[in-house]
Amino acid sequence: MRPRVVLGVSGGIAAYKACELLRRFTESGHDVTVVPTAAALEFVGAPTWAALSGKPVSTDVWASVHEVPHVRIGQQADLVVVAPATADVMAKAAHGLADDLLTNTLLTARCPVVFAPAMHTEMWEHPATQANVATLRERGAVVIEPAEGRLTGKDTGKGRLPEPAEIFETSVQVLARGVGSADLAGRHVLVSAGGTREYLDPVRFLGNRSSGLQGYALARAAAARGARVTLVAANVTLPDPAGVRVVRVETTNELREAVLAAAPEADAVVMAAAPADFRPTTTSEAKIKKASDGSAPAVHLEQNPDILAEISHERHRDDQVVVGFAAETGDDTGSVLELGRAKLARKGCDLLVVNDVSGGAVFGAEDNAAVILSASGDAVEVERASKTTVAHAIWDQVVRRFVM
């Protein structure tokens, strides 16, 4: 049976974006029932929703009364997604008010519920809205943090609806995990992703092959599990995950500064980025030219700070969970796992995700395999799967340490 999704659409200018979200659900095989509010139909008409979903659309409880839609739709749903979710709809949901088909559906649903808020910054930041959001999260709903950017008119700020593709990714993860998936609700997590660059001159740099895909998968997975997420991204061009605050950096020192700024209030820090181990001792202000005699310039290097070891050994909170990554190939000094265990002890983190990157494996790939080592000596093997699956396996281990 196809998963049954209710797409609730409330009355905001971002309602037009829900059309793309609806198409993503239907094209991926979901059975979607659109339940707009009356205000939403002022922005996008019922014929559009009916045409895209292949089903009739109603906003009130009086249509097809014999089928009891105000109860049946919520009871039969596998997932409810409200996008955009206005301050009004979230307030009604938080206080159990039910004056139309959507709010009745929210009251009767026993499946996971995702809210994707969209409103002006002042409305999002108002204490009443923040209290309502907190209430919904306490009850197990996933409320995605709105994005920052251009709002209605000339306004800019936090309150923009995240991109439909990212709302879809979050929603399918919530659907896959089912009721109780928001086990990171109330937690703030910090994730780093990508690879740093150390400049030789204005156009050349030392870098590595990290794509940032695993770090972004970790950020998306944490948001889908209800966490407030800060993502420090080093030279990554991927779209911002829905509900995630992204801090962009280039060099290892910039990565260190951003991580140290956010780490003190984080419940968990997951260092999935690949910082450069070395940087040039000097950087030329002008592009380095080829020598006429064919000789190459000498490049002198110095070590970069060890960010993972620093945050592991100098924690601001005793209950903080720190996760590191190790990309290993194995050599004469030890196997991939032996080198990983040595790194775990040396860095002082709680968990170390070890990847065998022999032959360039993992970098830029959509899938991954890993072994999650713990400071207590446990080892959890994650067989090759999507990086999203690997991300959830890592968060499962983090959540275990929160409740220990």
mmCIF file of N, CA and C in Angstrom, residues 244-358:
data_model
loop_
_atom_site.group_PDB
_atom_site.id
_atom_site.type_symbol
_atom_site.label_atom_id
_atom_site.label_comp_id
_atom_site.label_asym_id
_atom_site.label_seq_id
_atom_site.Cartn_x
_atom_site.Cartn_y
_atom_site.Cartn_z
ATOM 1 N N VAL A 244 17.968 24.084 9.134
ATOM 2 C CA VAL A 244 19.335 24.045 9.650
ATOM 3 C C VAL A 244 20.005 25.408 9.455
ATOM 4 N N ARG A 245 20.652 25.880 10.510
ATOM 5 C CA ARG A 245 21.435 27.113 10.406
ATOM 6 C C ARG A 245 22.811 26.764 9.849
ATOM 7 N N VAL A 246 23.174 27.382 8.737
ATOM 8 C CA VAL A 246 24.424 27.056 8.066
ATOM 9 C C VAL A 246 25.422 28.203 8.232
ATOM 10 N N VAL A 247 26.608 27.859 8.691
ATOM 11 C CA VAL A 247 27.716 28.818 8.814
ATOM 12 C C VAL A 247 28.779 28.386 7.818
ATOM 13 N N ARG A 248 29.102 29.248 6.878
ATOM 14 C CA ARG A 248 30.046 28.882 5.816
ATOM 15 C C ARG A 248 31.467 29.360 6.147
ATOM 16 N N VAL A 249 32.430 28.463 5.947
ATOM 17 C CA VAL A 249 33.837 28.765 6.218
ATOM 18 C C VAL A 249 34.688 28.228 5.071
ATOM 19 N N GLU A 250 35.950 28.626 5.060
ATOM 20 C CA GLU A 250 36.877 28.133 4.040
ATOM 21 C C GLU A 250 38.071 27.415 4.649
ATOM 22 N N THR A 251 38.787 28.083 5.531
ATOM 23 C CA THR A 251 40.042 27.545 6.054
ATOM 24 C C THR A 251 39.834 26.780 7.356
ATOM 25 N N THR A 252 40.862 26.080 7.776
ATOM 26 C CA THR A 252 40.779 25.331 9.034
ATOM 27 C C THR A 252 40.635 26.275 10.220
ATOM 28 N N ASN A 253 41.333 27.390 10.201
ATOM 29 C CA ASN A 253 41.198 28.345 11.297
ATOM 30 C C ASN A 253 39.783 28.913 11.372
ATOM 31 N N GLU A 254 39.159 29.171 10.206
ATOM 32 C CA GLU A 254 37.778 29.646 10.204
ATOM 33 C C GLU A 254 36.841 28.563 10.724
ATOM 34 N N LEU A 255 37.099 27.318 10.350
ATOM 35 C CA LEU A 255 36.302 26.204 10.864
ATOM 36 C C LEU A 255 36.442 26.112 12.376
ATOM 37 N N ARG A 256 37.658 26.230 12.877
ATOM 38 C CA ARG A 256 37.895 26.169 14.318
ATOM 39 C C ARG A 256 37.125 27.269 15.043
ATOM 40 N N GLU A 257 37.195 28.482 14.537
ATOM 41 C CA GLU A 257 36.509 29.604 15.194
ATOM 42 C C GLU A 257 35.006 29.374 15.239
ATOM 43 N N ALA A 258 34.434 28.899 14.126
ATOM 44 C CA ALA A 258 32.988 28.679 14.082
ATOM 45 C C ALA A 258 32.571 27.554 15.011
ATOM 46 N N VAL A 259 33.351 26.482 15.051
ATOM 47 C CA VAL A 259 33.027 25.347 15.920
ATOM 48 C C VAL A 259 33.150 25.740 17.384
ATOM 49 N N LEU A 260 34.221 26.433 17.735
ATOM 50 C CA LEU A 260 34.410 26.829 19.136
ATOM 51 C C LEU A 260 33.342 27.812 19.587
ATOM 52 N N ALA A 261 32.819 28.615 18.657
ATOM 53 C CA ALA A 261 31.769 29.574 19.022
ATOM 54 C C ALA A 261 30.453 28.872 19.318
ATOM 55 N N ALA A 262 30.153 27.800 18.583
ATOM 56 C CA ALA A 262 28.862 27.119 18.734
ATOM 57 C C ALA A 262 28.901 25.953 19.710
ATOM 58 N N ALA A 263 30.083 25.374 19.949
ATOM 59 C CA ALA A 263 30.193 24.156 20.741
ATOM 60 C C ALA A 263 29.731 24.281 22.191
ATOM 61 N N PRO A 264 29.974 25.412 22.897
ATOM 62 C CA PRO A 264 29.615 25.446 24.315
ATOM 63 C C PRO A 264 28.162 25.153 24.625
ATOM 64 N N GLU A 265 27.242 25.512 23.739
ATOM 65 C CA GLU A 265 25.824 25.266 24.039
ATOM 66 C C GLU A 265 25.270 24.038 23.319
ATOM 67 N N ALA A 266 26.119 23.289 22.645
ATOM 68 C CA ALA A 266 25.651 22.122 21.896
ATOM 69 C C ALA A 266 25.606 20.882 22.786
ATOM 70 N N ASP A 267 24.544 20.102 22.641
ATOM 71 C CA ASP A 267 24.445 18.829 23.349
ATOM 72 C C ASP A 267 25.334 17.772 22.697
ATOM 73 N N ALA A 268 25.522 17.899 21.390
ATOM 74 C CA ALA A 268 26.386 16.972 20.664
ATOM 75 C C ALA A 268 27.130 17.734 19.580
ATOM 76 N N VAL A 269 28.389 17.361 19.378
ATOM 77 C CA VAL A 269 29.215 17.935 18.315
ATOM 78 C C VAL A 269 29.692 16.784 17.441
ATOM 79 N N VAL A 270 29.364 16.840 16.166
ATOM 80 C CA VAL A 270 29.760 15.787 15.229
ATOM 81 C C VAL A 270 30.673 16.413 14.180
ATOM 82 N N MET A 271 31.947 16.055 14.256
ATOM 83 C CA MET A 271 32.957 16.649 13.387
ATOM 84 C C MET A 271 33.141 15.781 12.137
ATOM 85 N N ALA A 272 32.219 15.950 11.168
ATOM 86 C CA ALA A 272 32.293 15.191 9.926
ATOM 87 C C ALA A 272 33.144 15.883 8.870
ATOM 88 N N ALA A 273 33.540 17.124 9.130
ATOM 89 C CA ALA A 273 34.386 17.841 8.167
ATOM 90 C C ALA A 273 35.781 17.235 8.120
ATOM 91 N N ALA A 274 36.473 17.527 7.028
ATOM 92 C CA ALA A 274 37.850 17.061 6.859
ATOM 93 C C ALA A 274 38.776 18.275 6.851
ATOM 94 N N PRO A 275 39.233 18.699 8.037
ATOM 95 C CA PRO A 275 40.138 19.848 8.086
ATOM 96 C C PRO A 275 41.509 19.465 7.532
ATOM 97 N N ALA A 276 42.123 20.397 6.822
ATOM 98 C CA ALA A 276 43.484 20.162 6.336
ATOM 99 C C ALA A 276 44.432 20.064 7.524
ATOM 100 N N ASP A 277 45.295 19.058 7.515
ATOM 101 C CA ASP A 277 46.236 18.883 8.624
ATOM 102 C C ASP A 277 47.348 19.931 8.600
ATOM 103 N N PHE A 278 47.644 20.449 7.414
ATOM 104 C CA PHE A 278 48.761 21.394 7.269
ATOM 105 C C PHE A 278 48.324 22.609 6.466
ATOM 106 N N ARG A 279 49.054 23.712 6.673
ATOM 107 C CA ARG A 279 48.830 24.914 5.879
ATOM 108 C C ARG A 279 50.175 25.529 5.528
ATOM 109 N N PRO A 280 50.246 26.278 4.431
ATOM 110 C CA PRO A 280 51.501 26.938 4.073
ATOM 111 C C PRO A 280 51.906 27.946 5.153
ATOM 112 N N THR A 281 53.186 28.039 5.410
ATOM 113 C CA THR A 281 53.652 29.004 6.410
ATOM 114 C C THR A 281 53.453 30.433 5.937
ATOM 115 N N THR A 282 53.457 30.635 4.630
ATOM 116 C CA THR A 282 53.201 31.960 4.064
ATOM 117 C C THR A 282 52.242 31.833 2.890
ATOM 118 N N THR A 283 51.469 32.879 2.651
ATOM 119 C CA THR A 283 50.550 32.926 1.519
ATOM 120 C C THR A 283 50.906 34.122 0.646
ATOM 121 N N SER A 284 51.143 33.877 -0.631
ATOM 122 C CA SER A 284 51.499 34.953 -1.541
ATOM 123 C C SER A 284 50.286 35.826 -1.826
ATOM 124 N N GLU A 285 50.475 37.144 -1.800
ATOM 125 C CA GLU A 285 49.371 38.056 -2.081
ATOM 126 C C GLU A 285 49.071 38.124 -3.574
ATOM 127 N N ALA A 286 50.021 37.713 -4.394
ATOM 128 C CA ALA A 286 49.831 37.695 -5.840
ATOM 129 C C ALA A 286 49.963 36.262 -6.344
ATOM 130 N N LYS A 287 49.369 35.993 -7.491
ATOM 131 C CA LYS A 287 49.463 34.663 -8.063
ATOM 132 C C LYS A 287 50.921 34.297 -8.310
ATOM 133 N N ILE A 288 51.313 33.104 -7.873
ATOM 134 C CA ILE A 288 52.693 32.643 -8.050
ATOM 135 C C ILE A 288 52.912 32.287 -9.513
ATOM 136 N N LYS A 289 53.936 32.891 -10.134
ATOM 137 C CA LYS A 289 54.201 32.678 -11.554
ATOM 138 C C LYS A 289 55.189 31.533 -11.754
ATOM 139 N N LYS A 290 55.107 30.923 -12.950
ATOM 140 C CA LYS A 290 56.072 29.887 -13.304
ATOM 141 C C LYS A 290 57.448 30.526 -13.478
ATOM 142 N N ALA A 291 58.484 29.814 -13.027
ATOM 143 C CA ALA A 291 59.859 30.301 -13.194
ATOM 144 C C ALA A 291 60.325 30.024 -14.621
ATOM 145 N N SER A 292 61.079 30.959 -15.168
ATOM 146 C CA SER A 292 61.557 30.803 -16.552
ATOM 147 C C SER A 292 62.528 29.636 -16.712
ATOM 148 N N ASP A 293 63.181 29.245 -15.632
ATOM 149 C CA ASP A 293 64.145 28.137 -15.722
ATOM 150 C C ASP A 293 63.482 26.777 -15.457
ATOM 151 N N GLY A 294 62.148 26.761 -15.279
ATOM 152 C CA GLY A 294 61.439 25.508 -15.091
ATOM 153 C C GLY A 294 61.426 24.988 -13.669
ATOM 154 N N SER A 295 62.021 25.703 -12.756
ATOM 155 C CA SER A 295 62.054 25.248 -11.363
ATOM 156 C C SER A 295 60.696 25.497 -10.695
ATOM 157 N N ALA A 296 60.416 24.705 -9.667
ATOM 158 C CA ALA A 296 59.158 24.840 -8.932
ATOM 159 C C ALA A 296 59.415 25.503 -7.588
ATOM 160 N N PRO A 297 58.502 26.322 -7.117
ATOM 161 C CA PRO A 297 58.696 26.966 -5.819
ATOM 162 C C PRO A 297 58.597 25.957 -4.686
ATOM 163 N N ALA A 298 59.326 26.197 -3.628
ATOM 164 C CA ALA A 298 59.247 25.346 -2.445
ATOM 165 C C ALA A 298 58.065 25.789 -1.582
ATOM 166 N N VAL A 299 57.316 24.815 -1.076
ATOM 167 C CA VAL A 299 56.171 25.112 -0.213
ATOM 168 C C VAL A 299 56.480 24.580 1.182
ATOM 169 N N HIS A 300 56.550 25.466 2.134
ATOM 170 C CA HIS A 300 56.823 25.085 3.522
ATOM 171 C C HIS A 300 55.499 25.041 4.291
ATOM 172 N N LEU A 301 55.309 23.968 5.049
ATOM 173 C CA LEU A 301 54.048 23.748 5.732
ATOM 174 C C LEU A 301 54.210 23.761 7.242
ATOM 175 N N GLU A 302 53.120 24.080 7.912
ATOM 176 C CA GLU A 302 53.039 23.971 9.366
ATOM 177 C C GLU A 302 51.718 23.312 9.737
ATOM 178 N N GLN A 303 51.670 22.731 10.915
ATOM 179 C CA GLN A 303 50.463 22.011 11.316
ATOM 180 C C GLN A 303 49.323 22.961 11.647
ATOM 181 N N ASN A 304 48.113 22.553 11.281
ATOM 182 C CA ASN A 304 46.918 23.261 11.695
ATOM 183 C C ASN A 304 46.498 22.794 13.082
ATOM 184 N N PRO A 305 45.699 23.576 13.784
ATOM 185 C CA PRO A 305 45.212 23.136 15.099
ATOM 186 C C PRO A 305 44.342 21.896 14.965
ATOM 187 N N ASP A 306 44.356 21.044 15.973
ATOM 188 C CA ASP A 306 43.554 19.821 16.000
ATOM 189 C C ASP A 306 42.223 20.147 16.683
ATOM 190 N N ILE A 307 41.213 20.442 15.872
ATOM 191 C CA ILE A 307 39.938 20.920 16.400
ATOM 192 C C ILE A 307 39.227 19.835 17.206
ATOM 193 N N LEU A 308 39.215 18.620 16.703
ATOM 194 C CA LEU A 308 38.524 17.532 17.394
ATOM 195 C C LEU A 308 39.134 17.283 18.775
ATOM 196 N N ALA A 309 40.448 17.230 18.842
ATOM 197 C CA ALA A 309 41.101 17.014 20.143
ATOM 198 C C ALA A 309 40.824 18.177 21.086
ATOM 199 N N GLU A 310 40.807 19.385 20.552
ATOM 200 C CA GLU A 310 40.586 20.565 21.390
ATOM 201 C C GLU A 310 39.201 20.549 22.019
ATOM 202 N N ILE A 311 38.170 20.294 21.217
ATOM 203 C CA ILE A 311 36.823 20.327 21.796
ATOM 204 C C ILE A 311 36.549 19.091 22.650
ATOM 205 N N SER A 312 37.269 18.005 22.409
ATOM 206 C CA SER A 312 37.089 16.801 23.219
ATOM 207 C C SER A 312 37.701 16.963 24.598
ATOM 208 N N HIS A 313 38.878 17.591 24.658
ATOM 209 C CA HIS A 313 39.605 17.704 25.925
ATOM 210 C C HIS A 313 39.226 18.950 26.719
ATOM 211 N N GLU A 314 38.616 19.942 26.058
ATOM 212 C CA GLU A 314 38.278 21.191 26.748
ATOM 213 C C GLU A 314 36.779 21.451 26.659
ATOM 214 N N ARG A 315 35.996 20.515 27.145
ATOM 215 C CA ARG A 315 34.542 20.623 27.048
ATOM 216 C C ARG A 315 33.989 21.594 28.077
ATOM 217 N N HIS A 316 32.942 22.316 27.663
ATOM 218 C CA HIS A 316 32.266 23.226 28.580
ATOM 219 C C HIS A 316 31.183 22.496 29.367
ATOM 220 N N ARG A 317 30.816 21.283 28.924
ATOM 221 C CA ARG A 317 29.749 20.533 29.585
ATOM 222 C C ARG A 317 30.173 19.079 29.708
ATOM 223 N N ASP A 318 29.940 18.503 30.863
ATOM 224 C CA ASP A 318 30.308 17.106 31.094
ATOM 225 C C ASP A 318 29.412 16.150 30.328
ATOM 226 N N ASP A 319 28.165 16.580 30.023
ATOM 227 C CA ASP A 319 27.214 15.682 29.364
ATOM 228 C C ASP A 319 27.240 15.804 27.847
ATOM 229 N N GLN A 320 28.166 16.585 27.318
ATOM 230 C CA GLN A 320 28.235 16.765 25.865
ATOM 231 C C GLN A 320 28.825 15.524 25.195
ATOM 232 N N VAL A 321 28.244 15.132 24.061
ATOM 233 C CA VAL A 321 28.733 13.991 23.282
ATOM 234 C C VAL A 321 29.504 14.522 22.082
ATOM 235 N N VAL A 322 30.745 14.071 21.932
ATOM 236 C CA VAL A 322 31.595 14.511 20.826
ATOM 237 C C VAL A 322 31.891 13.322 19.913
ATOM 238 N N VAL A 323 31.647 13.523 18.624
ATOM 239 C CA VAL A 323 31.837 12.464 17.628
ATOM 240 C C VAL A 323 32.859 12.939 16.602
ATOM 241 N N GLY A 324 33.852 12.090 16.341
ATOM 242 C CA GLY A 324 34.848 12.390 15.325
ATOM 243 C C GLY A 324 34.732 11.439 14.150
ATOM 244 N N PHE A 325 35.441 11.774 13.082
ATOM 245 C CA PHE A 325 35.503 10.921 11.900
ATOM 246 C C PHE A 325 36.953 10.606 11.588
ATOM 247 N N ALA A 326 37.168 9.415 11.063
ATOM 248 C CA ALA A 326 38.518 9.021 10.656
ATOM 249 C C ALA A 326 38.440 8.380 9.284
ATOM 250 N N ALA A 327 39.058 9.017 8.301
ATOM 251 C CA ALA A 327 39.167 8.449 6.955
ATOM 252 C C ALA A 327 40.524 7.762 6.868
ATOM 253 N N GLU A 328 40.527 6.440 6.871
ATOM 254 C CA GLU A 328 41.774 5.680 6.937
ATOM 255 C C GLU A 328 41.930 4.752 5.732
ATOM 256 N N THR A 329 43.185 4.431 5.421
ATOM 257 C CA THR A 329 43.482 3.474 4.354
ATOM 258 C C THR A 329 44.248 2.266 4.874
ATOM 259 N N GLY A 330 44.764 2.371 6.095
ATOM 260 C CA GLY A 330 45.612 1.290 6.611
ATOM 261 C C GLY A 330 47.008 1.397 6.008
ATOM 262 N N ASP A 331 48.018 1.032 6.813
ATOM 263 C CA ASP A 331 49.404 1.082 6.327
ATOM 264 C C ASP A 331 50.240 0.099 7.154
ATOM 265 N N ASP A 332 51.552 0.257 7.089
ATOM 266 C CA ASP A 332 52.442 -0.668 7.802
ATOM 267 C C ASP A 332 52.289 -0.591 9.316
ATOM 268 N N THR A 333 51.737 0.517 9.792
ATOM 269 C CA THR A 333 51.616 0.683 11.241
ATOM 270 C C THR A 333 50.330 0.066 11.803
ATOM 271 N N GLY A 334 49.392 -0.282 10.941
ATOM 272 C CA GLY A 334 48.168 -0.893 11.449
ATOM 273 C C GLY A 334 47.064 -0.944 10.413
ATOM 274 N N SER A 335 46.015 -1.714 10.731
ATOM 275 C CA SER A 335 44.840 -1.803 9.867
ATOM 276 C C SER A 335 43.986 -0.553 10.031
ATOM 277 N N VAL A 336 42.945 -0.453 9.220
ATOM 278 C CA VAL A 336 42.043 0.688 9.303
ATOM 279 C C VAL A 336 41.450 0.804 10.708
ATOM 280 N N LEU A 337 40.970 -0.309 11.276
ATOM 281 C CA LEU A 337 40.366 -0.258 12.603
ATOM 282 C C LEU A 337 41.392 -0.009 13.694
ATOM 283 N N GLU A 338 42.585 -0.567 13.555
ATOM 284 C CA GLU A 338 43.633 -0.327 14.549
ATOM 285 C C GLU A 338 44.016 1.147 14.573
ATOM 286 N N LEU A 339 44.143 1.727 13.403
ATOM 287 C CA LEU A 339 44.454 3.162 13.346
ATOM 288 C C LEU A 339 43.297 3.988 13.895
ATOM 289 N N GLY A 340 42.065 3.524 13.656
ATOM 290 C CA GLY A 340 40.906 4.228 14.189
ATOM 291 C C GLY A 340 40.864 4.201 15.705
ATOM 292 N N ARG A 341 41.139 3.043 16.296
ATOM 293 C CA ARG A 341 41.136 2.949 17.767
ATOM 294 C C ARG A 341 42.220 3.830 18.379
ATOM 295 N N ALA A 342 43.369 3.888 17.728
ATOM 296 C CA ALA A 342 44.451 4.742 18.223
ATOM 297 C C ALA A 342 44.043 6.207 18.153
ATOM 298 N N LYS A 343 43.361 6.579 17.064
ATOM 299 C CA LYS A 343 42.915 7.960 16.920
ATOM 300 C C LYS A 343 41.856 8.300 17.950
ATOM 301 N N LEU A 344 40.947 7.373 18.221
ATOM 302 C CA LEU A 344 39.914 7.592 19.220
ATOM 303 C C LEU A 344 40.535 7.889 20.578
ATOM 304 N N ALA A 345 41.532 7.115 20.960
ATOM 305 C CA ALA A 345 42.198 7.327 22.248
ATOM 306 C C ALA A 345 42.950 8.648 22.268
ATOM 307 N N ARG A 346 43.572 8.979 21.142
ATOM 308 C CA ARG A 346 44.380 10.199 21.065
ATOM 309 C C ARG A 346 43.524 11.462 21.078
ATOM 310 N N LYS A 347 42.406 11.404 20.387
ATOM 311 C CA LYS A 347 41.564 12.603 20.276
ATOM 312 C C LYS A 347 40.738 12.843 21.536
ATOM 313 N N GLY A 348 40.308 11.758 22.190
ATOM 314 C CA GLY A 348 39.527 11.919 23.413
ATOM 315 C C GLY A 348 38.039 12.108 23.190
ATOM 316 N N CYS A 349 37.537 11.775 21.980
ATOM 317 C CA CYS A 349 36.107 11.924 21.717
ATOM 318 C C CYS A 349 35.353 10.700 22.234
ATOM 319 N N ASP A 350 34.016 10.775 22.233
ATOM 320 C CA ASP A 350 33.192 9.679 22.742
ATOM 321 C C ASP A 350 32.970 8.603 21.693
ATOM 322 N N LEU A 351 32.821 9.023 20.453
ATOM 323 C CA LEU A 351 32.589 8.115 19.335
ATOM 324 C C LEU A 351 33.485 8.513 18.182
ATOM 325 N N LEU A 352 33.921 7.528 17.419
ATOM 326 C CA LEU A 352 34.711 7.800 16.222
ATOM 327 C C LEU A 352 34.147 6.964 15.079
ATOM 328 N N VAL A 353 33.752 7.636 14.004
ATOM 329 C CA VAL A 353 33.208 6.969 12.827
ATOM 330 C C VAL A 353 34.363 6.711 11.865
ATOM 331 N N VAL A 354 34.673 5.451 11.648
ATOM 332 C CA VAL A 354 35.828 5.084 10.839
ATOM 333 C C VAL A 354 35.374 4.666 9.445
ATOM 334 N N ASN A 355 35.933 5.329 8.444
ATOM 335 C CA ASN A 355 35.672 5.005 7.036
ATOM 336 C C ASN A 355 36.934 4.462 6.395
ATOM 337 N N ASP A 356 36.805 3.373 5.676
ATOM 338 C CA ASP A 356 37.907 2.851 4.866
ATOM 339 C C ASP A 356 37.831 3.548 3.513
ATOM 340 N N VAL A 357 38.782 4.446 3.246
ATOM 341 C CA VAL A 357 38.756 5.236 2.007
ATOM 342 C C VAL A 357 39.797 4.745 1.011
ATOM 343 N N SER A 358 40.211 3.509 1.134
ATOM 344 C CA SER A 358 41.174 2.944 0.184
ATOM 345 C C SER A 358 40.630 3.057 -1.237
#
